[in-house]
Amino acid sequence: MNKSLRNVLMSICLLAPMATAVAGSGGELTPAIQHDIQLNTITMMEADTLVGKEGVYFFDVNTLELWAEGFIPGAVFFNVRNWRELLPKNKDAVMVFYCANRLCTMSNVAAREVMKLGYTNVRQMPDGIYGWRMSNRPFERP
C-alpha cells in the first residue's frame, strides 16, 4: 500500500470517532440564562480580613471530598440538603460563599439562592479554596 494512502486512511480512522464529539449537542439553540440577582464578589485579600470575626460566616459549597482536603478556618460545609438551617438568623450578617475555583459555579448558585431568601450582605469569592490554599493562606481540615 502506498505510504501516503496509508497515512490518509490512518488519519480517517483516528478522526472518525471524534466526529460525533465535534458535532455539538444536536438540540435547539436557546438563549443563555440571565440572572436577575447580581453577585457581590469578594477578593481573597478582603475575605482574609474577615476570617474569625464575629458575625461573619464562611460557607464552603464544595464536594465532601474537596472539603476534606481543607477549608477556610471556621467555614461551614454548605453542600447539604438542610442548608437553610445553616443560615444565620440575622439577614444582614456578612456571609462569604466559595467553592473550588473560578470554574466552579456552585458558590454562585448558593449565594443567589440565599439572596432570594432576603439576605442582604452575601458575598461570593471566585478564587475558591484552591486560590486560597495556593496563596498560602491558613486552612483547616475536618
PDB file of C-alpha atoms in Angstrom:
ATOM      1  CA  MET A   1       0.000   0.000   0.000  1.00  0.00           C
ATOM      2  CA  ASN A   2       1.226   3.443  -0.844  1.00  0.00           C
ATOM      3  CA  LYS A   3       2.656   5.266   2.209  1.00  0.00           C
ATOM      4  CA  SER A   4       0.604   8.430   1.699  1.00  0.00           C
ATOM      5  CA  LEU A   5      -2.613   6.434   1.189  1.00  0.00           C
ATOM      6  CA  ARG A   6      -1.889   4.517   4.378  1.00  0.00           C
ATOM      7  CA  ASN A   7      -1.407   7.822   6.268  1.00  0.00           C
ATOM      8  CA  VAL A   8      -4.709   9.172   4.947  1.00  0.00           C
ATOM      9  CA  LEU A   9      -6.569   6.018   5.973  1.00  0.00           C
ATOM     10  CA  MET A  10      -4.906   6.085   9.387  1.00  0.00           C
ATOM     11  CA  SER A  11      -5.948   9.722   9.845  1.00  0.00           C
ATOM     12  CA  ILE A  12      -9.547   8.933   8.908  1.00  0.00           C
ATOM     13  CA  CYS A  13      -9.624   6.033  11.364  1.00  0.00           C
ATOM     14  CA  LEU A  14      -8.295   8.235  14.140  1.00  0.00           C
ATOM     15  CA  LEU A  15     -10.569  11.198  13.420  1.00  0.00           C
ATOM     16  CA  ALA A  16     -13.805   9.289  12.744  1.00  0.00           C
ATOM     17  CA  PRO A  17     -14.628   8.690  16.436  1.00  0.00           C
ATOM     18  CA  MET A  18     -14.131  12.414  17.112  1.00  0.00           C
ATOM     19  CA  ALA A  19     -16.746  13.460  14.552  1.00  0.00           C
ATOM     20  CA  THR A  20     -19.603  12.952  16.992  1.00  0.00           C
ATOM     21  CA  ALA A  21     -17.799  14.881  19.727  1.00  0.00           C
ATOM     22  CA  VAL A  22     -17.305  17.898  17.475  1.00  0.00           C
ATOM     23  CA  ALA A  23     -20.844  17.863  16.079  1.00  0.00           C
ATOM     24  CA  GLY A  24     -22.470  19.502  19.098  1.00  0.00           C
ATOM     25  CA  SER A  25     -25.460  18.558  21.193  1.00  0.00           C
ATOM     26  CA  GLY A  26     -27.927  18.262  18.352  1.00  0.00           C
ATOM     27  CA  GLY A  27     -30.555  20.226  20.268  1.00  0.00           C
ATOM     28  CA  GLU A  28     -32.103  23.570  19.513  1.00  0.00           C
ATOM     29  CA  LEU A  29     -30.089  26.658  20.366  1.00  0.00           C
ATOM     30  CA  THR A  30     -31.554  28.543  23.304  1.00  0.00           C
ATOM     31  CA  PRO A  31     -30.621  31.866  24.869  1.00  0.00           C
ATOM     32  CA  ALA A  32     -28.158  31.795  27.763  1.00  0.00           C
ATOM     33  CA  ILE A  33     -29.640  32.058  31.246  1.00  0.00           C
ATOM     34  CA  GLN A  34     -29.609  35.584  32.631  1.00  0.00           C
ATOM     35  CA  HIS A  35     -29.666  36.034  36.378  1.00  0.00           C
ATOM     36  CA  ASP A  36     -31.683  38.859  37.858  1.00  0.00           C
ATOM     37  CA  ILE A  37     -29.610  38.820  41.025  1.00  0.00           C
ATOM     38  CA  GLN A  38     -26.086  40.174  40.594  1.00  0.00           C
ATOM     39  CA  LEU A  39     -23.383  38.701  42.813  1.00  0.00           C
ATOM     40  CA  ASN A  40     -21.307  40.796  45.147  1.00  0.00           C
ATOM     41  CA  THR A  41     -17.842  39.265  44.823  1.00  0.00           C
ATOM     42  CA  ILE A  42     -15.053  39.475  47.365  1.00  0.00           C
ATOM     43  CA  THR A  43     -11.312  39.110  46.850  1.00  0.00           C
ATOM     44  CA  MET A  44      -9.225  36.684  48.859  1.00  0.00           C
ATOM     45  CA  MET A  45      -7.462  39.647  50.463  1.00  0.00           C
ATOM     46  CA  GLU A  46     -10.782  41.100  51.640  1.00  0.00           C
ATOM     47  CA  ALA A  47     -12.010  37.687  52.777  1.00  0.00           C
ATOM     48  CA  ASP A  48      -8.793  37.106  54.713  1.00  0.00           C
ATOM     49  CA  THR A  49      -9.520  40.189  56.837  1.00  0.00           C
ATOM     50  CA  LEU A  50     -12.937  38.732  57.772  1.00  0.00           C
ATOM     51  CA  VAL A  51     -11.842  35.251  58.884  1.00  0.00           C
ATOM     52  CA  GLY A  52     -12.607  34.696  62.565  1.00  0.00           C
ATOM     53  CA  LYS A  53     -14.606  37.898  63.005  1.00  0.00           C
ATOM     54  CA  GLU A  54     -17.841  37.702  64.954  1.00  0.00           C
ATOM     55  CA  GLY A  55     -20.949  37.867  62.794  1.00  0.00           C
ATOM     56  CA  VAL A  56     -19.124  36.770  59.628  1.00  0.00           C
ATOM     57  CA  TYR A  57     -19.960  33.383  58.144  1.00  0.00           C
ATOM     58  CA  PHE A  58     -17.953  31.435  55.565  1.00  0.00           C
ATOM     59  CA  PHE A  59     -19.750  28.711  53.622  1.00  0.00           C
ATOM     60  CA  ASP A  60     -17.874  26.063  51.645  1.00  0.00           C
ATOM     61  CA  VAL A  61     -20.035  24.800  48.763  1.00  0.00           C
ATOM     62  CA  ASN A  62     -17.576  22.121  47.566  1.00  0.00           C
ATOM     63  CA  THR A  63     -17.994  18.374  47.488  1.00  0.00           C
ATOM     64  CA  LEU A  64     -17.328  16.440  50.670  1.00  0.00           C
ATOM     65  CA  GLU A  65     -14.076  15.093  49.173  1.00  0.00           C
ATOM     66  CA  LEU A  66     -12.769  18.591  48.463  1.00  0.00           C
ATOM     67  CA  TRP A  67     -13.951  19.798  51.872  1.00  0.00           C
ATOM     68  CA  ALA A  68     -11.879  17.033  53.490  1.00  0.00           C
ATOM     69  CA  GLU A  69      -8.740  18.362  51.751  1.00  0.00           C
ATOM     70  CA  GLY A  70      -9.100  21.653  53.594  1.00  0.00           C
ATOM     71  CA  PHE A  71     -11.352  24.674  54.072  1.00  0.00           C
ATOM     72  CA  ILE A  72     -11.135  28.281  55.229  1.00  0.00           C
ATOM     73  CA  PRO A  73     -10.846  28.394  59.041  1.00  0.00           C
ATOM     74  CA  GLY A  74     -14.294  28.393  60.602  1.00  0.00           C
ATOM     75  CA  ALA A  75     -16.120  27.705  57.328  1.00  0.00           C
ATOM     76  CA  VAL A  76     -19.274  25.611  57.371  1.00  0.00           C
ATOM     77  CA  PHE A  77     -19.789  22.790  54.879  1.00  0.00           C
ATOM     78  CA  PHE A  78     -22.790  24.016  52.895  1.00  0.00           C
ATOM     79  CA  ASN A  79     -23.357  21.254  50.340  1.00  0.00           C
ATOM     80  CA  VAL A  80     -26.133  19.565  52.340  1.00  0.00           C
ATOM     81  CA  ARG A  81     -29.892  19.134  51.901  1.00  0.00           C
ATOM     82  CA  ASN A  82     -30.785  21.122  55.029  1.00  0.00           C
ATOM     83  CA  TRP A  83     -28.623  24.138  54.052  1.00  0.00           C
ATOM     84  CA  ARG A  84     -31.324  26.623  55.106  1.00  0.00           C
ATOM     85  CA  GLU A  85     -30.820  25.536  58.719  1.00  0.00           C
ATOM     86  CA  LEU A  86     -27.173  26.621  58.497  1.00  0.00           C
ATOM     87  CA  LEU A  87     -28.009  30.245  57.728  1.00  0.00           C
ATOM     88  CA  PRO A  88     -27.780  32.877  60.470  1.00  0.00           C
ATOM     89  CA  LYS A  89     -30.981  34.394  61.855  1.00  0.00           C
ATOM     90  CA  ASN A  90     -29.680  37.899  61.124  1.00  0.00           C
ATOM     91  CA  LYS A  91     -30.441  38.619  57.445  1.00  0.00           C
ATOM     92  CA  ASP A  92     -27.823  41.415  57.457  1.00  0.00           C
ATOM     93  CA  ALA A  93     -24.954  39.139  58.551  1.00  0.00           C
ATOM     94  CA  VAL A  94     -21.883  39.006  56.319  1.00  0.00           C
ATOM     95  CA  MET A  95     -21.785  35.679  54.505  1.00  0.00           C
ATOM     96  CA  VAL A  96     -18.998  34.559  52.157  1.00  0.00           C
ATOM     97  CA  PHE A  97     -19.627  31.660  49.782  1.00  0.00           C
ATOM     98  CA  TYR A  98     -16.882  29.850  47.896  1.00  0.00           C
ATOM     99  CA  CYS A  99     -16.292  26.597  46.048  1.00  0.00           C
ATOM    100  CA  ALA A 100     -13.227  25.194  44.256  1.00  0.00           C
ATOM    101  CA  ASN A 101     -12.086  27.949  41.889  1.00  0.00           C
ATOM    102  CA  ARG A 102     -13.267  30.377  39.197  1.00  0.00           C
ATOM    103  CA  LEU A 103     -14.520  27.490  37.044  1.00  0.00           C
ATOM    104  CA  CYS A 104     -16.826  26.201  39.760  1.00  0.00           C
ATOM    105  CA  THR A 105     -20.274  27.817  39.824  1.00  0.00           C
ATOM    106  CA  MET A 106     -21.805  26.147  42.870  1.00  0.00           C
ATOM    107  CA  SER A 107     -20.988  29.068  45.178  1.00  0.00           C
ATOM    108  CA  ASN A 108     -22.650  31.417  42.655  1.00  0.00           C
ATOM    109  CA  VAL A 109     -25.806  29.301  42.769  1.00  0.00           C
ATOM    110  CA  ALA A 110     -25.757  29.065  46.575  1.00  0.00           C
ATOM    111  CA  ALA A 111     -25.183  32.804  47.027  1.00  0.00           C
ATOM    112  CA  ARG A 112     -28.063  33.663  44.690  1.00  0.00           C
ATOM    113  CA  GLU A 113     -30.407  31.236  46.469  1.00  0.00           C
ATOM    114  CA  VAL A 114     -29.548  32.799  49.832  1.00  0.00           C
ATOM    115  CA  MET A 115     -30.090  36.290  48.421  1.00  0.00           C
ATOM    116  CA  LYS A 116     -33.550  35.200  47.220  1.00  0.00           C
ATOM    117  CA  LEU A 117     -34.348  34.449  50.873  1.00  0.00           C
ATOM    118  CA  GLY A 118     -33.754  38.107  51.767  1.00  0.00           C
ATOM    119  CA  TYR A 119     -30.149  38.061  52.994  1.00  0.00           C
ATOM    120  CA  THR A 120     -28.521  41.386  52.187  1.00  0.00           C
ATOM    121  CA  ASN A 121     -24.787  41.023  52.812  1.00  0.00           C
ATOM    122  CA  VAL A 122     -23.945  37.961  50.713  1.00  0.00           C
ATOM    123  CA  ARG A 123     -20.509  37.799  49.101  1.00  0.00           C
ATOM    124  CA  GLN A 124     -19.030  35.263  46.675  1.00  0.00           C
ATOM    125  CA  MET A 125     -15.285  34.532  46.499  1.00  0.00           C
ATOM    126  CA  PRO A 126     -14.466  33.459  42.913  1.00  0.00           C
ATOM    127  CA  ASP A 127     -10.934  32.146  43.594  1.00  0.00           C
ATOM    128  CA  GLY A 128     -12.317  29.467  45.876  1.00  0.00           C
ATOM    129  CA  ILE A 129     -10.402  27.121  48.130  1.00  0.00           C
ATOM    130  CA  TYR A 130      -7.751  26.356  45.502  1.00  0.00           C
ATOM    131  CA  GLY A 131      -6.858  30.032  45.212  1.00  0.00           C
ATOM    132  CA  TRP A 132      -6.931  30.336  48.990  1.00  0.00           C
ATOM    133  CA  ARG A 133      -4.566  27.422  49.574  1.00  0.00           C
ATOM    134  CA  MET A 134      -2.286  28.291  46.629  1.00  0.00           C
ATOM    135  CA  SER A 135      -1.776  31.743  48.166  1.00  0.00           C
ATOM    136  CA  ASN A 136      -0.520  30.031  51.357  1.00  0.00           C
ATOM    137  CA  ARG A 137      -3.394  31.248  53.492  1.00  0.00           C
ATOM    138  CA  PRO A 138      -4.234  29.116  56.530  1.00  0.00           C
ATOM    139  CA  PHE A 139      -6.813  26.374  56.202  1.00  0.00           C
ATOM    140  CA  GLU A 140      -8.316  23.682  58.399  1.00  0.00           C
ATOM    141  CA  ARG A 141      -9.199  20.039  57.903  1.00  0.00           C
ATOM    142  CA  PRO A 142     -12.140  18.226  59.451  1.00  0.00           C
TER     143      PRO A 142
END
